[in-house]
CSV table of C-alpha atoms in Angstrom, one decimal:
chain,number,residue,atom,x,y,z
A,195,MET,CA,10.8,-22.3,87.9
A,196,ALA,CA,7.6,-23.9,86.4
A,197,GLU,CA,6.4,-24.0,82.8
A,198,ASP,CA,3.5,-25.6,81.0
A,199,ALA,CA,5.9,-27.2,78.5
A,200,VAL,CA,9.7,-27.4,78.0
A,201,VAL,CA,11.3,-28.2,74.6
A,202,ILE,CA,14.8,-29.6,74.7
A,203,GLY,CA,16.6,-28.7,71.5
A,204,GLY,CA,16.5,-25.7,69.2
A,205,GLY,CA,16.7,-27.2,65.7
A,206,PRO,CA,13.8,-27.1,63.2
A,207,ALA,CA,11.7,-29.6,65.2
A,208,GLY,CA,12.5,-27.9,68.5
A,209,TYR,CA,11.9,-24.3,67.6
A,210,ALA,CA,8.8,-25.2,65.5
A,211,THR,CA,7.3,-27.0,68.5
A,212,ALA,CA,8.0,-24.1,70.8
A,213,LEU,CA,6.4,-21.6,68.3
A,214,HIS,CA,3.4,-23.9,67.8
A,215,LEU,CA,2.9,-24.2,71.5
A,216,ALA,CA,3.3,-20.5,72.1
A,217,HIS,CA,0.8,-19.7,69.4
A,218,ARG,CA,-1.7,-22.0,71.2
A,219,GLY,CA,-1.3,-20.1,74.4
A,220,VAL,CA,1.0,-22.6,76.1
A,221,SER,CA,3.8,-21.2,78.4
A,222,VAL,CA,6.9,-22.7,77.0
A,223,THR,CA,10.7,-22.7,77.6
A,224,MET,CA,13.1,-23.9,74.9
A,225,VAL,CA,16.5,-25.2,76.2
A,226,THR,CA,19.2,-25.3,73.6
A,227,ASP,CA,22.9,-25.8,73.7
A,228,GLU,CA,23.5,-24.0,70.4
A,229,PRO,CA,21.9,-21.0,68.6
A,230,PRO,CA,18.3,-21.6,67.5
A,231,GLY,CA,18.1,-23.2,64.1
A,232,GLY,CA,20.2,-26.3,64.9
A,233,THR,CA,22.1,-28.3,62.3
A,234,CYS,CA,19.8,-27.3,59.5
A,235,LEU,CA,20.5,-23.6,59.8
A,236,HIS,CA,24.1,-23.6,61.0
A,237,ARG,CA,25.7,-26.7,59.5
A,238,GLY,CA,23.2,-28.3,57.1
A,239,CYS,CA,20.4,-27.3,54.9
A,240,VAL,CA,21.0,-23.6,54.5
A,241,PRO,CA,24.8,-23.6,54.3
A,242,SER,CA,24.9,-26.5,51.8
A,243,LYS,CA,22.2,-24.9,49.6
A,244,THR,CA,24.2,-21.7,49.5
A,245,LEU,CA,27.1,-23.6,48.1
A,246,LEU,CA,24.9,-25.6,45.7
A,247,GLU,CA,23.4,-22.4,44.3
A,248,ALA,CA,26.8,-21.1,43.5
A,249,ALA,CA,27.7,-24.4,41.9
A,250,LYS,CA,24.5,-24.2,39.8
A,251,TRP,CA,25.5,-20.8,38.5
A,252,LEU,CA,28.9,-22.1,37.6
A,253,GLN,CA,27.4,-24.9,35.6
A,254,LEU,CA,25.0,-22.5,33.9
A,255,ALA,CA,27.9,-20.2,32.9
A,256,GLY,CA,29.6,-23.2,31.3
A,257,HIS,CA,26.6,-23.7,29.0
A,258,ALA,CA,26.0,-20.0,28.2
A,259,SER,CA,27.0,-20.4,24.6
A,260,GLU,CA,24.2,-22.9,24.1
A,261,LEU,CA,21.7,-20.1,25.0
A,262,GLY,CA,23.4,-17.6,22.6
A,263,LEU,CA,25.4,-15.9,25.2
A,264,HIS,CA,29.1,-15.2,25.2
A,265,VAL,CA,30.9,-15.0,28.6
A,266,GLU,CA,34.1,-13.0,28.5
A,267,GLY,CA,36.8,-14.8,30.5
A,268,SER,CA,36.5,-17.8,32.8
A,269,VAL,CA,34.0,-18.0,35.7
A,270,VAL,CA,35.7,-19.5,38.7
A,271,VAL,CA,34.7,-20.1,42.3
A,272,ASP,CA,36.0,-17.8,45.1
A,273,LEU,CA,35.4,-20.2,48.0
A,274,PRO,CA,36.4,-17.7,50.8
A,275,ALA,CA,34.0,-15.2,49.3
A,276,LEU,CA,31.3,-17.9,49.1
A,277,GLN,CA,31.9,-18.9,52.7
A,278,ALA,CA,31.5,-15.3,53.7
A,279,ARG,CA,28.2,-15.1,51.9
A,280,LYS,CA,27.1,-18.3,53.6
A,281,ARG,CA,28.0,-16.8,57.0
A,282,ARG,CA,26.0,-13.7,56.3
A,283,ILE,CA,22.9,-15.6,55.3
A,284,VAL,CA,23.1,-17.9,58.4
A,285,ALA,CA,23.6,-14.8,60.6
A,286,THR,CA,20.6,-13.0,59.1
A,287,LEU,CA,18.3,-16.1,59.4
A,288,SER,CA,19.5,-16.8,62.9
A,289,SER,CA,18.8,-13.3,64.1
A,290,GLY,CA,15.4,-13.4,62.5
A,291,LEU,CA,14.6,-16.7,64.2
A,292,ARG,CA,15.5,-15.3,67.6
A,293,GLN,CA,13.2,-12.4,67.1
A,294,LEU,CA,10.4,-14.7,66.1
A,295,LEU,CA,10.8,-16.8,69.2
A,296,THR,CA,11.0,-13.7,71.5
A,297,SER,CA,7.9,-12.0,69.9
A,298,ALA,CA,5.9,-15.2,70.3
A,299,GLY,CA,6.7,-15.3,74.0
A,300,VAL,CA,9.1,-18.3,74.0
A,301,SER,CA,11.7,-18.3,76.7
A,302,VAL,CA,15.0,-19.4,75.2
A,303,VAL,CA,17.5,-20.8,77.8
A,304,ALA,CA,21.1,-21.5,76.7
A,305,GLY,CA,22.4,-24.8,78.0
A,306,GLN,CA,22.0,-28.5,77.9
A,307,GLY,CA,18.7,-30.0,79.1
A,308,SER,CA,18.2,-33.5,80.6
A,309,LEU,CA,15.3,-35.2,82.3
A,310,LEU,CA,15.4,-35.9,86.0
A,311,PRO,CA,14.0,-39.0,87.6
A,312,GLY,CA,10.9,-38.8,89.8
A,313,ASP,CA,7.2,-38.8,89.6
A,314,ALA,CA,7.0,-35.2,88.4
A,315,LEU,CA,8.5,-34.0,85.1
A,316,ARG,CA,11.6,-31.9,85.7
A,317,VAL,CA,14.3,-30.7,83.4
A,318,ARG,CA,17.8,-30.0,84.6
A,319,VAL,CA,19.6,-27.2,82.7
A,320,ARG,CA,23.3,-27.1,82.6
A,321,GLY,CA,24.8,-24.0,81.1
A,322,ALA,CA,24.5,-20.2,81.2
A,323,GLU,CA,21.3,-20.3,83.3
A,324,PRO,CA,21.5,-23.5,85.4
A,325,GLY,CA,18.6,-24.8,87.4
A,326,ASP,CA,15.6,-27.1,87.3
A,327,ILE,CA,12.3,-26.5,85.5
A,328,GLU,CA,9.1,-28.2,86.6
A,329,THR,CA,6.7,-28.8,83.8
A,330,GLU,CA,3.6,-30.6,82.7
A,331,ALA,CA,5.0,-31.7,79.3
A,332,VAL,CA,8.5,-32.2,77.7
A,333,VAL,CA,9.2,-32.4,74.0
A,334,LEU,CA,12.6,-33.9,73.1
A,335,ALA,CA,14.1,-32.4,69.9
A,336,LEU,CA,17.6,-33.5,70.5
A,337,GLY,CA,18.7,-33.6,66.8
A,338,SER,CA,21.5,-35.7,65.3
A,339,ARG,CA,25.2,-35.8,64.6
A,340,PRO,CA,27.2,-37.0,61.5
A,341,ALA,CA,27.6,-40.8,61.5
A,342,SER,CA,31.2,-42.1,61.9
A,343,LEU,CA,32.9,-44.5,59.6
A,344,PRO,CA,33.7,-47.7,61.5
A,345,VAL,CA,36.9,-48.6,59.6
A,346,PRO,CA,40.6,-48.2,60.4
A,347,GLY,CA,42.0,-44.8,59.5
A,348,ALA,CA,38.7,-42.9,59.7
A,349,ASN,CA,40.3,-40.5,62.2
A,350,LEU,CA,43.2,-39.5,59.9
A,351,PRO,CA,43.7,-35.8,59.1
A,352,GLY,CA,41.8,-34.9,56.0
A,353,VAL,CA,38.9,-37.2,56.7
A,354,LEU,CA,36.0,-34.8,57.3
A,355,THR,CA,32.4,-34.8,58.3
A,356,SER,CA,29.8,-32.7,56.4
A,357,ASP,CA,30.0,-30.1,59.2
A,358,GLN,CA,33.7,-29.7,58.5
A,359,LEU,CA,33.5,-29.8,54.7
A,360,LEU,CA,31.1,-26.9,54.8
A,361,ASP,CA,33.8,-24.7,56.2
A,362,LEU,CA,36.5,-25.4,53.7
A,363,GLU,CA,38.3,-22.3,52.4
A,364,GLU,CA,40.0,-24.1,49.5
A,365,VAL,CA,38.6,-26.4,46.9
A,366,PRO,CA,40.3,-29.9,47.2
A,367,HIS,CA,41.8,-31.2,44.0
A,368,ARG,CA,40.7,-34.8,44.7
A,369,LEU,CA,37.6,-35.4,46.8
A,370,CYS,CA,36.5,-38.9,47.8
A,371,ILE,CA,33.0,-39.1,49.2
A,372,VAL,CA,32.0,-42.2,51.1
A,373,GLY,CA,28.3,-42.5,50.9
A,374,GLY,CA,26.0,-42.0,48.0
A,375,GLY,CA,22.8,-40.8,49.8
A,376,ALA,CA,21.3,-37.3,49.6
A,377,LEU,CA,24.2,-35.8,51.5
A,378,GLY,CA,26.9,-37.4,49.4
A,379,CYS,CA,25.2,-36.6,46.1
A,380,GLU,CA,24.7,-32.9,47.0
A,381,PHE,CA,28.4,-32.4,48.0
A,382,ALA,CA,29.5,-34.4,45.0
A,383,SER,CA,27.6,-32.1,42.7
A,384,ALA,CA,28.8,-28.9,44.4
A,385,PHE,CA,32.5,-29.7,44.5
A,386,SER,CA,32.6,-31.2,41.1
A,387,ALA,CA,31.2,-27.9,39.8
A,388,PHE,CA,33.9,-26.1,41.8
A,389,GLY,CA,36.6,-28.1,40.1
A,390,SER,CA,37.3,-31.0,42.3
A,391,GLU,CA,37.9,-34.5,40.9
A,392,VAL,CA,35.1,-36.3,42.7
A,393,THR,CA,34.8,-40.0,43.4
A,394,VAL,CA,31.7,-41.4,45.2
A,395,LEU,CA,31.8,-44.7,46.9
A,396,GLU,CA,28.4,-46.3,47.8
A,397,ALA,CA,28.1,-49.8,49.4
A,398,LEU,CA,24.6,-50.4,47.9
A,399,PRO,CA,24.0,-51.0,44.2
A,400,HIS,CA,22.8,-47.5,43.4
A,401,LEU,CA,23.1,-43.9,44.6
A,402,LEU,CA,20.1,-42.6,46.6
A,403,PRO,CA,19.3,-46.2,47.7
A,404,THR,CA,15.8,-45.2,49.0
A,405,ALA,CA,14.8,-43.5,45.7
A,406,ASP,CA,13.0,-45.1,42.8
A,407,GLU,CA,15.6,-47.2,41.0
A,408,GLU,CA,14.9,-45.5,37.6
A,409,VAL,CA,15.5,-42.1,39.2
A,410,SER,CA,18.8,-43.4,40.7
A,411,ARG,CA,20.0,-44.7,37.4
A,412,ARG,CA,19.2,-41.4,35.6
A,413,LEU,CA,21.1,-39.5,38.2
A,414,GLU,CA,24.1,-41.8,37.9
A,415,ALA,CA,24.1,-41.4,34.2
A,416,SER,CA,24.1,-37.6,34.5
A,417,PHE,CA,26.8,-37.6,37.1
A,418,ARG,CA,29.0,-39.7,34.9
A,419,ARG,CA,28.5,-37.4,32.0
A,420,GLN,CA,29.6,-34.5,34.2
A,421,GLY,CA,32.8,-36.4,34.9
A,422,LEU,CA,32.2,-37.7,38.4
A,423,ILE,CA,33.6,-41.2,39.2
A,424,LEU,CA,31.0,-43.5,40.8
A,425,LYS,CA,31.8,-46.8,42.4
A,426,THR,CA,28.6,-48.5,43.7
A,427,GLY,CA,28.2,-51.9,45.4
A,428,VAL,CA,31.5,-51.5,47.2
A,429,GLY,CA,32.2,-51.1,50.8
A,430,VAL,CA,35.2,-49.3,52.4
A,431,ARG,CA,37.8,-51.6,54.0
A,432,ASP,CA,40.1,-48.9,55.5
A,433,ILE,CA,41.8,-45.6,55.0
A,434,VAL,CA,45.6,-45.5,55.0
A,435,SER,CA,48.0,-42.6,55.5
A,436,GLY,CA,48.4,-40.4,52.5
A,437,LEU,CA,44.6,-40.4,52.3
A,438,CYS,CA,44.0,-43.5,50.2
A,439,VAL,CA,40.6,-45.3,50.6
A,440,ARG,CA,40.9,-49.0,50.1
A,441,THR,CA,37.6,-50.8,49.2
A,442,ALA,CA,36.5,-54.3,50.0
A,443,ASP,CA,37.1,-55.4,46.4
A,444,GLY,CA,40.7,-54.4,46.5
A,445,ALA,CA,40.5,-51.0,44.7
A,446,GLU,CA,42.2,-47.9,45.9
A,447,VAL,CA,41.1,-44.3,45.7
A,448,ALA,CA,43.6,-41.6,46.4
A,449,ALA,CA,42.3,-38.2,47.6
A,450,ASP,CA,43.3,-34.9,49.1
A,451,THR,CA,40.1,-34.8,51.2
A,452,ILE,CA,37.7,-37.5,52.2
A,453,LEU,CA,34.1,-36.8,53.2
A,454,VAL,CA,32.3,-39.3,55.3
A,455,ALA,CA,28.6,-39.0,54.2
A,456,THR,CA,27.2,-42.2,55.6
A,457,GLY,CA,24.2,-40.5,57.2
A,458,ARG,CA,23.5,-39.1,60.7
A,459,TRP,CA,22.8,-40.7,64.1
A,460,PRO,CA,20.3,-39.5,66.7
A,461,ARG,CA,22.0,-37.4,69.4
A,462,THR,CA,20.3,-38.7,72.5
A,463,GLU,CA,23.2,-39.4,74.9
A,464,GLY,CA,23.3,-37.3,78.1
A,465,ALA,CA,19.6,-36.5,78.1
A,466,GLY,CA,18.7,-38.8,81.0
A,467,LEU,CA,16.4,-40.9,78.9
A,468,SER,CA,16.9,-44.4,80.4
A,469,GLU,CA,16.8,-42.9,83.9
A,470,VAL,CA,13.2,-41.8,83.4
A,471,GLY,CA,12.0,-44.9,81.5
A,472,ILE,CA,12.3,-43.7,77.9
A,473,ASN,CA,13.1,-46.5,75.5
A,474,CYS,CA,15.6,-46.1,72.6
A,475,GLY,CA,16.3,-48.3,69.6
A,476,SER,CA,19.5,-49.9,68.4
A,477,ARG,CA,20.9,-46.6,66.9
A,478,GLY,CA,19.9,-44.5,69.9
A,479,GLU,CA,16.7,-43.3,68.3
A,480,ILE,CA,13.9,-42.5,70.7
A,481,VAL,CA,11.0,-44.9,70.4
A,482,VAL,CA,7.7,-43.1,69.8
A,483,ASP,CA,4.2,-44.1,68.8
A,484,ALA,CA,2.2,-42.7,65.9
A,485,GLN,CA,1.5,-39.5,67.9
A,486,PHE,CA,5.2,-39.1,68.8
A,487,ARG,CA,4.7,-40.0,72.5
A,488,THR,CA,7.6,-41.7,74.2
A,489,THR,CA,7.3,-44.5,76.7
A,490,ARG,CA,7.3,-41.9,79.6
A,491,PRO,CA,3.9,-40.2,80.0
A,492,GLY,CA,4.0,-36.5,79.3
A,493,VAL,CA,7.1,-36.7,77.2
A,494,TRP,CA,7.1,-36.5,73.4
A,495,ALA,CA,9.9,-36.7,70.9
A,496,VAL,CA,10.3,-35.2,67.4
A,497,GLY,CA,12.8,-34.6,64.6
A,498,ASP,CA,16.1,-36.4,63.9
A,499,ALA,CA,16.2,-37.9,67.4
A,500,ILE,CA,13.4,-40.4,66.6
A,501,GLY,CA,15.1,-41.7,63.4
A,502,GLY,CA,13.0,-42.0,60.3
A,503,PRO,CA,13.4,-39.3,57.6
A,504,MET,CA,16.0,-36.9,59.0
A,505,LEU,CA,14.5,-33.9,57.2
A,506,ALA,CA,13.7,-30.4,58.6
A,507,HIS,CA,10.3,-30.4,57.0
A,508,ALA,CA,9.5,-33.7,58.7
A,509,GLY,CA,10.4,-32.1,62.0
A,510,PHE,CA,8.2,-29.1,61.3
A,511,ALA,CA,5.2,-31.4,60.6
A,512,GLN,CA,5.8,-33.5,63.7
A,513,ALA,CA,6.0,-30.4,65.8
A,514,ALA,CA,2.5,-29.4,64.8
A,515,VAL,CA,1.1,-32.7,65.9
A,516,VAL,CA,2.8,-32.7,69.2
A,517,ALA,CA,2.0,-29.1,70.0
A,518,ALA,CA,-1.7,-29.8,69.4
A,519,HIS,CA,-1.6,-32.8,71.8
A,520,VAL,CA,0.1,-30.8,74.5
A,521,ALA,CA,-2.4,-28.0,74.1
A,522,GLY,CA,-5.3,-30.5,74.2
A,523,GLN,CA,-6.4,-29.8,70.6
A,524,ASP,CA,-7.0,-32.1,67.6
A,525,PRO,CA,-3.7,-32.7,65.8
A,526,PRO,CA,-3.3,-32.4,62.0
A,527,VAL,CA,-3.2,-35.6,60.0
A,528,LEU,CA,0.2,-35.7,58.3
A,529,GLY,CA,0.6,-36.7,54.7
A,530,PRO,CA,3.7,-38.4,53.1
A,531,ILE,CA,7.0,-36.8,53.5
A,532,PRO,CA,8.7,-35.5,50.3
A,533,HIS,CA,12.4,-36.2,49.7
A,534,PRO,CA,14.3,-33.5,47.9
A,535,VAL,CA,17.9,-33.8,46.8
A,536,PHE,CA,19.5,-30.5,45.7
A,537,CYS,CA,22.2,-31.9,43.4
A,538,GLU,CA,22.5,-31.3,39.7
A,539,PRO,CA,20.2,-32.6,38.2
A,540,GLU,CA,17.8,-32.1,41.1
A,541,VAL,CA,16.0,-35.2,42.3
A,542,ALA,CA,12.8,-35.4,44.4
A,543,TRP,CA,10.1,-37.8,45.2
A,544,VAL,CA,7.1,-38.4,47.5
A,545,GLY,CA,5.1,-41.6,48.1
A,546,GLN,CA,5.8,-45.1,46.8
A,547,THR,CA,8.5,-46.1,44.3
A,548,ALA,CA,8.0,-48.6,41.5
A,549,GLN,CA,9.9,-51.2,43.6
A,550,GLN,CA,7.4,-50.7,46.4
A,551,ALA,CA,4.3,-50.8,44.2
A,552,PRO,CA,5.2,-53.2,41.3
A,553,GLU,CA,1.5,-53.5,40.2
A,554,ALA,CA,1.1,-49.7,39.8
A,555,ARG,CA,0.3,-48.1,36.5
A,556,VAL,CA,3.3,-45.9,35.6
A,557,VAL,CA,3.8,-43.0,33.3
A,558,ARG,CA,6.9,-41.0,32.6
A,559,ILE,CA,6.7,-37.5,31.1
A,560,PRO,CA,10.2,-36.7,29.6
A,561,TYR,CA,11.3,-33.1,30.0
A,562,ALA,CA,12.0,-33.2,26.3
A,563,ALA,CA,8.3,-33.0,25.7
A,564,LEU,CA,7.9,-29.8,27.7
A,565,GLY,CA,8.3,-26.5,25.9
A,566,ARG,CA,9.7,-24.8,29.0
A,567,ALA,CA,12.5,-27.4,29.4
A,568,ARG,CA,13.4,-26.9,25.8
A,569,ALA,CA,13.5,-23.1,26.3
A,570,ILE,CA,15.8,-23.3,29.3
A,571,GLY,CA,18.0,-25.8,27.6
A,572,ASP,CA,17.7,-28.6,30.1
A,573,ILE,CA,15.7,-31.7,28.9
A,574,ASP,CA,17.6,-34.4,30.8
A,575,GLY,CA,14.9,-35.4,33.2
A,576,PHE,CA,11.4,-36.6,33.7
A,577,CYS,CA,8.3,-36.6,35.8
A,578,LYS,CA,7.2,-40.1,36.8
A,579,VAL,CA,3.8,-40.8,38.4
A,580,LEU,CA,2.5,-44.1,39.8
A,581,ALA,CA,-1.2,-44.7,40.2
A,582,GLY,CA,-3.2,-47.6,41.6
A,583,GLU,CA,-5.9,-49.6,39.8
A,584,ASP,CA,-8.5,-47.2,41.3
A,585,GLY,CA,-6.7,-44.2,39.8
A,586,ARG,CA,-5.4,-43.0,43.1
A,587,ILE,CA,-1.9,-41.4,42.9
A,588,LEU,CA,0.7,-43.5,44.8
A,589,GLY,CA,3.9,-41.8,44.0
A,590,VAL,CA,5.4,-38.8,42.2
A,591,HIS,CA,9.1,-38.7,41.2
A,592,TYR,CA,11.2,-36.0,39.5
A,593,VAL,CA,14.6,-35.7,38.0
A,594,GLY,CA,15.6,-32.4,36.5
A,595,PRO,CA,15.2,-28.7,36.9
A,596,GLY,CA,12.8,-27.6,39.5
A,597,ALA,CA,12.4,-31.1,41.0
A,598,THR,CA,12.7,-30.0,44.6
A,599,GLU,CA,10.0,-27.3,44.2
A,600,LEU,CA,7.7,-29.3,42.0
A,601,VAL,CA,7.5,-32.3,44.3
A,602,GLY,CA,5.4,-30.2,46.7
A,603,MET,CA,2.5,-30.6,44.2
A,604,GLY,CA,2.9,-34.3,44.4
A,605,ALA,CA,2.9,-34.1,48.2
A,606,LEU,CA,-0.3,-32.2,48.1
A,607,ALA,CA,-1.9,-34.7,45.7
A,608,LEU,CA,-1.0,-37.6,47.9
A,609,ALA,CA,-2.1,-35.9,51.1
A,610,GLN,CA,-5.5,-35.2,49.6
A,611,GLY,CA,-5.8,-38.7,48.3
A,612,MET,CA,-6.2,-37.4,44.8
A,613,GLY,CA,-6.8,-39.6,41.8
A,614,VAL,CA,-5.8,-38.9,38.2
A,615,GLN,CA,-9.3,-37.7,37.4
A,616,ALA,CA,-9.1,-35.0,40.1
A,617,LEU,CA,-5.6,-34.0,39.0
A,618,GLU,CA,-6.9,-33.6,35.4
A,619,SER,CA,-9.1,-30.8,36.7
A,620,VAL,CA,-6.1,-28.8,37.9
A,621,VAL,CA,-5.2,-26.1,35.4
A,622,LEU,CA,-1.4,-25.7,35.3
A,623,PRO,CA,0.3,-22.7,33.6
A,624,HIS,CA,2.0,-23.0,30.2
A,625,PRO,CA,4.9,-23.2,29.4
A,626,THR,CA,6.2,-24.6,32.7
A,627,ILE,CA,7.9,-27.7,34.0
A,628,SER,CA,4.9,-28.1,36.3
A,629,GLU,CA,2.8,-29.2,33.3
A,630,GLY,CA,4.6,-32.5,33.5
A,631,LEU,CA,2.4,-33.6,36.4
A,632,GLY,CA,-0.8,-32.7,34.5
A,633,GLU,CA,0.4,-34.4,31.4
A,634,ALA,CA,1.1,-37.5,33.5
A,635,ALA,CA,-2.5,-37.5,34.7
A,636,LEU,CA,-3.8,-37.2,31.1
A,637,ALA,CA,-1.5,-40.0,30.0
A,638,LEU,CA,-2.8,-42.3,32.8
A,639,ILE,CA,-6.4,-41.5,31.7
A,640,GLY,CA,-5.5,-42.3,28.1
A,641,ARG,CA,-5.7,-38.8,26.6
A,642,PRO,CA,-2.2,-37.3,26.6
A,643,LEU,CA,-1.4,-34.2,24.6
A,644,HIS,CA,2.3,-34.1,24.2
A,645,VAL,CA,3.4,-37.8,24.7
A,646,PRO,CA,2.3,-41.1,23.1
A,647,ALA,CA,-0.5,-42.9,24.9
A,648,LEU,CA,0.4,-45.6,27.4
A,649,ARG,CA,1.2,-49.0,26.0
A,650,PRO,CA,-1.2,-51.9,27.0
A,651,GLY,CA,-0.4,-52.8,30.6
A,652,GLY,CA,-0.1,-49.2,31.6
A,653,ARG,CA,3.7,-48.9,31.9
C-alpha cells in the first residue's frame, strides 16, 4: 500500500493534519489506535467542559436570589445523569468527526503505527488492518498521557488520573488535587460546586504557575472565598494507606479520592522513533524545528508529542503549517497561543505576562466598571492589557465571566501586531464584557471613559 502522506495519531493535531492534507489534494491515511478525536474529545476537553458547565449552573442557582429569582427546593447534581449526558455529547461529536474524515477522503486505519528503518519512509500498522504503508511524508501526532506522581503510594486505590476522575459516578466527599495548573483548577472548580471538600496542593508559589501573577492571585482569592483549601509552595512527600497525602513540610491531607493533576507527558514510546533517527528530549518529547520538522527528513511532528503548550488549538494551528509544507504550499504564520482555563472564575491569557515584560505599560479594567458585568451580577474580575513603549500590545489577560471566549480578541490583536491606536478604532458593542479591551486601549492612550486615567509611569 502506498500513500502520499500518513498521519500517525487521531487526536486534534492528527485529524486536523489529515483533513488539511485531504483538502489540499494529498492522498492521506490516518492510523489511530483509538476513535478519532483522541484525548481531547474522549477524555479531556469536551468531557471536562461538560462537567464544568453543569457546575456553573449549580453555582448560578445558588446566587439566584441576588438576581430577584426564587428557586423552589435545592438544586443538586445527579452525577450519573451528567455522565450519561457527557457520553451522548462525545458520541455525537465522534460520529460527526468520522463522517467529516470520510467525506474528505481520509482513509482511517484502526491500529498502532510505527516507523520502520530504511531509506524509504514506511509505516508499520499493528491492529485491525495490519500491514506496511509506503509514503512520501509522515506526520507524528502521537498525543500524550497523564503524568504520574513519583512518590510512594501513588498507585494506591483511590489515587486517580484525570481520565479516571472524568468517569466517576459518585461525588467524593473529600477530594485532594495534587497540581494547581489548568487541569487541577478546572477539576477543583467543578467538584467544589458538586459538593466535594476540595484541597489543592501546588509545589510552586501560585496556582496556574505560567499565568500572570496578578491573575493567579485573583483566582486564588476567589477559590478561597468559595471554600476551597489551597496549599501552595508545598510538594508531596508520599501517600499512605487510608488516602492521606503527606507534604514535604509535614502537613497531612486526608481524602476519599486523590487526583494527580501534575500535567501530561508526550506519548512517544513504541513508535520506532530512535530506530529511524528521530531525536527526543528528556521527557520523551519529539524534537522539531520552527516548521515542525523532525530530525528525520520527510517526517514532521505536531501536538502534545512535541511538548510545548499541550492544547488542542495549538495542535490545530500546527497541523495547518505541516499540511502546507507537505503539499508544497506556503504555510500560515502562527500567532501567539491563547491559554484558556475553564474554572470559576474563568481565566485566560495570551502573550506576555507582567513578569515577562516588566517595562510594559499596564492597565487593568475592573469588571466593576462594566455595565454588563453589573447586570449579570459578576464583577469579580478584570481585563489586563500590557503594551510596549511603541504602543504595540504585548499581552492580554482576563479573569471573570467570558474570559475563555474574550481572549480570542486578544489573540487576534497580537497576531496582527496591533497597537492601542488601532484597537481604539475597533467598535465594540455595549453593554458587553468585550468593552473591557476597548476601554483598556483608551486608558493606555490616556482617554478612558469609565475608569480613571493611568497614573504617571503607566501602571
